[in-house]
Tab-separated table of C-alpha atoms in Angstrom:
chain	number	residue	atom	x	y	z
R	1304	MET	CA	65.384	112.827	95.755
R	1305	ARG	CA	67.533	110.107	96.398
R	1306	ILE	CA	69.821	107.542	95.110
R	1307	GLU	CA	68.865	103.859	95.163
R	1308	LEU	CA	71.519	101.113	95.068
R	1309	GLN	CA	70.715	98.375	92.293
R	1310	GLU	CA	72.464	95.416	92.583
R	1311	ILE	CA	74.424	94.304	89.389
R	1312	THR	CA	75.718	90.666	88.357
R	1313	ASP	CA	77.229	91.434	85.276
R	1314	ALA	CA	80.800	91.873	85.164
R	1315	HIS	CA	81.283	93.532	81.551
R	1316	ALA	CA	78.397	95.844	81.974
R	1317	TYR	CA	79.257	96.977	85.678
R	1318	ASP	CA	83.058	97.460	84.475
R	1319	ALA	CA	81.722	99.541	81.482
R	1320	VAL	CA	79.771	101.933	83.843
R	1321	VAL	CA	83.213	102.431	85.762
R	1322	ALA	CA	85.269	102.814	83.146
R	1323	ALA	CA	83.053	105.581	81.653
R	1324	LEU	CA	82.458	107.748	84.792
R	1325	PRO	CA	84.421	110.937	85.308
R	1326	ILE	CA	85.378	109.943	89.121
R	1327	THR	CA	86.397	106.657	88.791
R	1328	SER	CA	89.283	103.917	89.666
R	1329	ALA	CA	90.339	100.749	88.794
R	1330	LEU	CA	89.980	99.590	92.276
R	1331	GLN	CA	86.309	100.011	91.802
R	1332	GLY	CA	86.604	97.659	88.984
R	1333	TRP	CA	85.097	93.856	89.040
R	1334	GLY	CA	88.558	92.006	89.020
R	1335	TYR	CA	89.663	93.757	92.096
R	1336	GLY	CA	86.937	92.603	93.919
R	1337	GLU	CA	87.472	89.078	92.926
R	1338	ALA	CA	91.081	89.128	94.265
R	1339	ARG	CA	89.792	90.312	97.412
R	1340	ARG	CA	88.159	87.363	97.678
R	1341	VAL	CA	91.115	85.499	98.353
R	1342	LEU	CA	91.440	87.279	101.419
R	1343	GLY	CA	88.012	86.430	102.748
R	1344	GLN	CA	86.227	89.639	101.548
R	1345	THR	CA	82.941	89.515	99.862
R	1346	PRO	CA	82.394	92.262	96.864
R	1347	GLN	CA	79.058	93.468	96.555
R	1348	ARG	CA	78.471	95.583	93.293
R	1349	TYR	CA	75.639	98.419	92.572
R	1350	LEU	CA	74.936	100.571	90.037
R	1351	LEU	CA	73.835	104.133	91.554
R	1352	ARG	CA	70.759	105.286	90.165
R	1353	LYS	CA	69.058	108.525	90.667
R	1354	ALA	CA	65.650	109.833	88.838
R	1355	GLY	CA	66.208	106.924	86.226
R	1356	ARG	CA	69.552	107.484	85.399
R	1357	THR	CA	72.925	105.700	86.329
R	1358	VAL	CA	74.670	108.210	88.186
R	1359	GLY	CA	77.603	106.160	89.696
R	1360	ALA	CA	78.819	102.677	90.476
R	1361	LEU	CA	80.122	101.117	93.828
R	1362	GLN	CA	81.875	97.938	94.918
R	1363	LEU	CA	81.792	97.489	98.489
R	1364	LEU	CA	84.092	95.013	100.265
R	1365	ARG	CA	82.079	93.346	103.311
R	1366	LYS	CA	84.935	92.419	105.668
R	1367	PRO	CA	83.779	89.789	108.452
R	1368	LEU	CA	84.731	90.794	112.422
R	1369	VAL	CA	83.417	88.805	115.086
R	1370	ALA	CA	80.196	87.354	116.194
R	1371	GLY	CA	78.613	88.092	112.585
R	1372	LEU	CA	79.509	91.476	112.350
R	1373	THR	CA	81.194	93.266	109.194
R	1374	THR	CA	82.553	96.377	108.093
R	1375	LEU	CA	82.508	97.756	104.600
R	1376	TYR	CA	85.078	99.099	102.383
R	1377	ALA	CA	84.623	101.009	98.974
R	1378	PRO	CA	88.561	100.860	97.683
R	1379	ARG	CA	89.047	104.284	95.733
R	1380	GLY	CA	85.631	104.825	95.641
R	1381	PRO	CA	82.469	105.386	94.759
R	1382	ALA	CA	82.860	105.957	91.090
R	1383	LEU	CA	80.451	109.020	90.397
R	1384	GLU	CA	79.265	111.606	88.057
R	1385	THR	CA	79.835	114.225	90.738
R	1386	LEU	CA	80.952	114.420	94.376
R	1387	ASP	CA	77.503	116.356	95.254
R	1388	ASP	CA	75.896	113.057	94.978
R	1389	LEU	CA	77.763	111.693	98.178
R	1390	PRO	CA	75.345	112.886	100.735
R	1391	LEU	CA	72.673	110.719	98.909
R	1392	VAL	CA	74.993	107.834	98.671
R	1393	ALA	CA	75.461	107.844	102.324
R	1394	ASP	CA	71.698	107.879	102.906
R	1395	ALA	CA	71.486	104.730	100.916
R	1396	LEU	CA	74.424	102.941	102.622
R	1397	LYS	CA	72.406	103.122	105.647
R	1398	ARG	CA	70.485	100.278	104.411
R	1399	VAL	CA	73.190	97.911	103.554
R	1400	GLY	CA	74.013	96.601	107.151
R	1401	GLY	CA	77.253	96.705	108.550
R	1402	VAL	CA	79.139	98.400	111.426
R	1403	ASN	CA	80.577	101.211	109.307
R	1404	VAL	CA	81.549	102.223	105.691
R	1405	LYS	CA	84.907	103.488	104.575
R	1406	ILE	CA	85.142	105.496	101.193
R	1407	GLU	CA	87.986	106.803	99.307
R	1408	PRO	CA	86.656	109.072	96.568
R	1409	PRO	CA	88.754	109.121	93.451
R	1410	VAL	CA	89.042	112.712	93.414
R	1411	PRO	CA	92.912	113.878	93.642
R	1412	VAL	CA	93.512	116.656	96.092
R	1413	ASP	CA	96.904	118.639	95.491
R	1414	ALA	CA	99.456	118.090	97.817
R	1415	SER	CA	99.617	121.930	98.920
R	1416	ASP	CA	95.806	122.004	99.604
R	1417	VAL	CA	93.795	121.506	102.585
R	1418	ILE	CA	91.941	118.051	102.923
R	1419	PRO	CA	88.383	118.314	103.703
R	1420	GLU	CA	87.834	117.098	107.233
R	1421	ALA	CA	84.356	115.901	105.897
R	1422	LEU	CA	82.207	115.252	102.893
R	1423	GLY	CA	78.500	115.833	103.641
R	1424	PRO	CA	77.989	113.164	106.404
R	1425	PHE	CA	81.320	111.525	105.775
R	1426	THR	CA	84.224	112.392	108.357
R	1427	ARG	CA	87.619	112.109	107.904
R	1428	ALA	CA	89.543	108.713	108.408
R	1429	GLU	CA	92.712	107.024	107.589
R	1430	ALA	CA	92.607	105.629	104.061
R	1431	GLU	CA	93.489	101.884	103.276
R	1432	GLN	CA	95.496	102.779	100.126
R	1433	PRO	CA	97.852	105.291	100.152
R	1434	GLU	CA	96.673	108.753	100.568
R	1435	HIS	CA	99.767	110.305	99.221
R	1436	THR	CA	100.929	109.597	95.691
R	1437	ILE	CA	102.246	111.162	92.395
R	1438	LEU	CA	100.085	111.230	89.161
R	1439	VAL	CA	101.837	111.806	85.862
R	1440	ASP	CA	100.134	113.215	83.069
R	1441	THR	CA	100.734	111.024	80.044
R	1442	THR	CA	98.680	112.908	77.577
R	1443	ARG	CA	101.878	115.190	77.031
R	1444	THR	CA	104.228	114.193	74.161
R	1445	GLU	CA	107.597	112.185	75.329
R	1446	ALA	CA	109.659	115.528	74.876
R	1447	GLU	CA	107.736	116.789	77.356
R	1448	LEU	CA	107.643	114.084	79.584
R	1449	LEU	CA	111.287	113.785	79.582
R	1450	ALA	CA	111.982	117.349	80.467
R	1451	ASP	CA	110.297	117.076	83.389
R	1452	LEU	CA	112.180	114.360	84.575
R	1453	HIS	CA	115.287	115.328	87.110
R	1454	SER	CA	118.274	115.835	85.414
R	1455	MET	CA	120.043	112.755	87.043
R	1456	ALA	CA	117.195	110.424	85.505
R	1457	ARG	CA	117.162	111.869	82.141
R	1458	ARG	CA	120.771	111.193	82.249
R	1459	ASN	CA	119.925	107.387	83.530
R	1460	VAL	CA	117.656	107.082	80.554
R	1461	LYS	CA	120.326	107.569	78.324
R	1462	ALA	CA	122.444	105.308	80.242
R	1463	TYR	CA	120.100	102.453	80.546
R	1464	ALA	CA	119.388	102.192	76.937
R	1465	LYS	CA	123.381	102.145	76.407
R	1466	ASN	CA	123.803	99.574	79.205
R	1467	GLY	CA	121.691	97.144	77.104
R	1468	VAL	CA	118.573	97.251	79.551
R	1469	THR	CA	114.989	96.500	77.915
R	1470	VAL	CA	111.763	97.307	79.314
R	1471	GLY	CA	108.138	96.252	78.628
R	1472	ARG	CA	104.962	94.160	79.047
R	1473	ASP	CA	106.054	90.741	80.326
R	1474	ASP	CA	104.241	87.384	81.300
R	1475	ASP	CA	106.907	86.369	83.490
R	1476	PHE	CA	105.018	85.998	86.610
R	1477	GLU	CA	107.814	84.258	88.563
R	1478	ALA	CA	110.397	86.995	87.785
R	1479	PHE	CA	108.116	89.810	89.193
R	1480	TRP	CA	107.549	87.707	92.131
R	1481	GLU	CA	111.482	87.370	92.742
R	1482	ILE	CA	111.712	91.140	92.483
R	1483	PHE	CA	108.500	91.756	94.666
R	1484	THR	CA	109.287	89.412	97.309
R	1485	ALA	CA	113.081	90.107	97.721
R	1486	THR	CA	111.790	94.009	97.931
R	1487	ASN	CA	109.465	93.378	100.742
R	1488	GLU	CA	111.602	91.243	102.487
R	1489	ARG	CA	114.632	93.978	102.357
R	1490	ALA	CA	112.244	96.717	103.458
R	1491	LYS	CA	110.321	94.765	106.035
R	1492	LEU	CA	106.945	95.169	104.175
R	1493	GLY	CA	103.907	92.778	104.319
R	1494	ALA	CA	102.668	91.239	101.415
R	1495	PHE	CA	99.298	89.387	100.580
R	1496	PRO	CA	99.188	85.625	99.673
R	1497	ARG	CA	100.579	84.832	96.051
R	1498	ALA	CA	97.219	83.742	94.919
R	1499	TYR	CA	95.984	87.560	95.575
R	1500	TYR	CA	98.208	88.896	92.851
R	1501	GLU	CA	97.756	85.955	90.638
R	1502	THR	CA	93.989	86.109	91.141
R	1503	MET	CA	93.909	89.721	90.160
R	1504	LEU	CA	96.227	89.480	87.096
R	1505	ARG	CA	93.935	86.954	86.079
R	1506	GLU	CA	90.665	88.949	86.689
R	1507	GLY	CA	91.758	92.386	86.486
R	1508	GLY	CA	91.697	92.301	82.324
R	1509	ARG	CA	88.565	90.005	81.924
R	1510	TYR	CA	85.553	92.457	82.210
R	1511	GLY	CA	86.915	95.795	80.415
R	1512	GLY	CA	90.144	96.792	82.285
R	1513	GLU	CA	93.791	95.666	81.984
R	1514	ALA	CA	96.108	93.909	84.460
R	1515	TYR	CA	99.703	93.437	83.465
R	1516	LEU	CA	103.170	93.222	84.334
R	1517	ILE	CA	106.340	95.737	83.364
R	1518	LEU	CA	109.765	94.435	83.821
R	1519	ALA	CA	113.160	95.675	82.970
R	1520	ARG	CA	115.854	93.199	81.967
R	1521	HIS	CA	119.624	92.780	81.374
R	1522	GLU	CA	120.860	90.188	79.514
R	1523	GLY	CA	117.874	88.508	80.147
R	1524	ARG	CA	117.649	88.983	84.126
R	1525	ALA	CA	114.656	90.730	85.358
R	1526	LEU	CA	115.933	93.240	87.840
R	1527	ALA	CA	112.916	95.729	88.185
R	1528	GLY	CA	109.429	95.381	87.677
R	1529	GLY	CA	105.897	95.932	88.870
R	1530	PHE	CA	102.026	95.022	88.632
R	1531	TYR	CA	99.514	97.489	87.201
R	1532	LEU	CA	95.921	97.485	87.332
R	1533	ALA	CA	93.932	100.064	84.863
R	1534	LEU	CA	90.501	100.693	83.955
R	1535	GLY	CA	89.526	104.056	82.461
R	1536	GLY	CA	91.719	106.790	81.813
R	1537	THR	CA	94.077	105.851	84.533
R	1538	THR	CA	96.696	103.174	85.100
R	1539	ASN	CA	97.880	102.266	88.667
R	1540	TYR	CA	101.604	100.764	89.853
R	1541	LEU	CA	100.260	98.768	92.753
R	1542	TYR	CA	103.201	96.606	93.676
R	1543	GLY	CA	106.592	96.007	92.474
R	1544	GLY	CA	110.677	96.672	92.935
R	1545	SER	CA	113.966	96.168	92.364
R	1546	ILE	CA	116.755	93.605	93.162
R	1547	ARG	CA	120.607	93.611	92.553
R	1548	ASP	CA	122.008	91.759	89.628
R	1549	ASP	CA	123.756	89.244	91.788
R	1550	ARG	CA	125.785	87.403	88.789
R	1551	PRO	CA	129.198	87.457	88.505
R	1552	GLY	CA	130.775	90.283	86.050
R	1553	GLU	CA	133.889	90.385	83.996
R	1554	ASN	CA	136.429	88.388	86.225
R	1555	GLY	CA	134.505	87.644	88.797
R	1556	GLU	CA	133.902	91.392	89.946
R	1557	PRO	CA	130.296	92.508	90.718
R	1558	ARG	CA	128.211	93.815	87.644
R	1559	LYS	CA	127.764	97.700	87.308
R	1560	ASP	CA	124.649	99.432	87.840
R	1561	VAL	CA	122.849	99.337	84.719
R	1562	LYS	CA	119.910	101.803	85.948
R	1563	ALA	CA	117.053	99.205	85.533
R	1564	PRO	CA	115.110	100.956	87.582
R	1565	THR	CA	115.201	104.246	85.758
R	1566	ALA	CA	114.063	101.876	82.818
R	1567	PHE	CA	111.278	100.426	84.846
R	1568	TYR	CA	109.720	103.703	85.598
R	1569	TRP	CA	110.253	105.526	82.237
R	1570	GLY	CA	109.152	102.500	80.588
R	1571	SER	CA	105.911	102.561	82.413
R	1572	ILE	CA	105.378	106.011	81.642
R	1573	LEU	CA	105.678	105.466	77.989
R	1574	ASP	CA	103.770	102.463	78.125
R	1575	ALA	CA	100.774	103.951	79.715
R	1576	LYS	CA	100.903	106.607	76.629
R	1577	ALA	CA	101.063	104.319	74.078
R	1578	HIS	CA	97.972	102.370	75.412
R	1579	GLY	CA	96.027	105.719	75.713
R	1580	TYR	CA	95.841	106.203	79.399
R	1581	ARG	CA	95.839	109.925	80.562
R	1582	ALA	CA	97.287	109.256	83.847
R	1583	LEU	CA	99.680	107.142	85.367
R	1584	ASP	CA	99.280	106.525	89.279
R	1585	LEU	CA	102.989	105.842	90.837
R	1586	TRP	CA	100.711	104.804	93.956
R	1587	GLY	CA	102.194	105.373	97.188
R	1588	ILE	CA	104.937	108.223	98.782
R	1589	PRO	CA	105.427	109.036	102.368
R	1590	ARG	CA	103.019	111.364	104.487
R	1591	VAL	CA	106.180	112.230	106.591
R	1592	LEU	CA	109.488	112.201	104.983
R	1593	ASP	CA	112.322	110.286	106.970
R	1594	GLU	CA	115.538	109.590	105.276
R	1595	SER	CA	116.159	106.403	107.554
R	1596	LYS	CA	113.135	104.669	106.260
R	1597	HIS	CA	112.879	102.527	102.936
R	1598	SER	CA	109.993	104.619	101.605
R	1599	PHE	CA	112.290	107.770	101.247
R	1600	GLY	CA	114.371	106.034	98.852
R	1601	VAL	CA	111.231	105.081	96.966
R	1602	PHE	CA	109.722	108.678	97.245
R	1603	LYS	CA	113.001	110.165	95.711
R	1604	MET	CA	112.848	107.505	92.643
R	1605	LYS	CA	109.103	108.470	91.855
R	1606	GLU	CA	109.602	112.043	92.304
R	1607	ASN	CA	112.752	111.950	89.967
R	1608	PHE	CA	110.077	110.910	87.324
R	1609	GLY	CA	107.761	114.535	87.632
R	1610	GLY	CA	104.609	114.680	88.242
R	1611	ARG	CA	101.935	115.952	90.563
R	1612	LYS	CA	101.645	115.171	94.039
R	1613	VAL	CA	98.342	114.654	95.318
R	1614	TRP	CA	95.958	113.000	98.135
R	1615	PHE	CA	92.879	110.729	97.923
R	1616	PRO	CA	91.827	111.183	101.605
R	1617	GLY	CA	89.592	108.742	103.193
R	1618	TYR	CA	86.237	109.087	104.963
R	1619	GLN	CA	83.859	107.012	106.732
R	1620	LEU	CA	80.407	106.735	107.813
R	1621	ALA	CA	79.107	104.873	111.157
R	1622	LEU	CA	76.226	102.873	110.427
R	1623	SER	CA	76.290	101.522	114.325
R	1624	PRO	CA	77.089	102.626	117.643
R	1625	LEU	CA	80.113	100.064	117.595
R	1626	ALA	CA	81.773	102.084	114.919
R	1627	GLY	CA	83.940	104.332	117.266
R	1628	ALA	CA	85.283	101.165	118.902
R	1629	LEU	CA	85.940	99.292	115.877
R	1630	THR	CA	87.866	102.393	114.345
R	1631	ARG	CA	90.034	102.279	117.487
R	1632	ALA	CA	90.536	98.331	117.646
R	1633	GLN	CA	91.661	98.435	113.798
R	1634	ARG	CA	94.235	101.538	114.474
R	1635	LEU	CA	95.812	99.019	117.197
R	1636	ARG	CA	96.048	95.854	115.529
R	1637	LYS	CA	97.709	98.000	112.781
R	1638	ASP	CA	100.299	99.506	115.158
R	1639	LEU	CA	100.944	95.858	116.355
R	1640	ASN	CA	101.407	94.821	113.039
R	1641	ASN	CA	103.723	97.351	112.147
R	1642	TYR	CA	105.824	96.634	115.502
R	1643	ARG	CA	106.217	92.883	114.810
R	1644	LYS	CA	107.472	93.591	110.967
R	1645	ARG	CA	109.718	96.687	111.541
R	1646	GLY	CA	109.777	97.031	115.402
R	1647	THR	CA	107.887	100.742	114.940
R	1648	THR	CA	104.478	101.423	115.061
R	1649	LYS	CA	104.644	104.045	112.444
R	1650	ASP	CA	103.039	102.958	109.063
R	1651	VAL	CA	105.138	102.641	105.706
R	1652	LEU	CA	103.919	105.219	103.747
């Protein structure tokens, strides 16, 4: 038996399949692919058909290299009924061309478990999305979610409301952009062009999913916020951060910490629950803890809100004899970019 790749051009029909599959991700949604066009990548969408049935969906991003060569990437994909079909997917991918293909099956592996070195013919490789993350089960009651918080986070949840901080969905992209760019500059992180995020915000909710912003404000000023992409049962916190309130306080003194980041994270959890999502992916914690790095503080903040630490490992399949050289060249380029931005070849996470 084999799987056939059936190309699809109906965005709503495609997203309906992606949303309904048990193994799935919003990054396999149509809107995410449209945003990647801004980066020069070409999305190709397929239904995976076996014995006359649709058993999965696949969004491949075709990335140009040199001399007409391309590489393929399935962000947090493919979407499937079962991982048992991956060997059949591999056979189908051999017919689409390209030097290699990287996949990130959206099946979380507990952080304490051993990561398989292979899934059928796919071999372990470095994922493009953050491999380590925290998943919050938002099917629990609000009381259960609150009880799962670190004691300090619970205290801060009470404090932010007393301090007059409000949090919720917000249409103010400029406020989000100020927070996001300030955070990136502070932590020496990279970012895509602004048009990429604007496109994802516009396209991510057009065909069946959702793309939205959540901001925490104090006296009107947005101090923490994030960008979310959702499809199916999970919503994902992809980008965001926080800033200090630089407005003068009473008598010109610095303002006190009103716990806006706590408001943002807790508000995000409650928002995901209110909108019927079964899980919130907090999207990215470090592989190796290093207290000197910005990512350590981000990890500690996310850890305070409970949840399950998991991996989403990456795998690759060679489609050409050039695949090995390409993988080494991509790692070298990443090391050089890291060194230019932060003075180290180590990855952020």
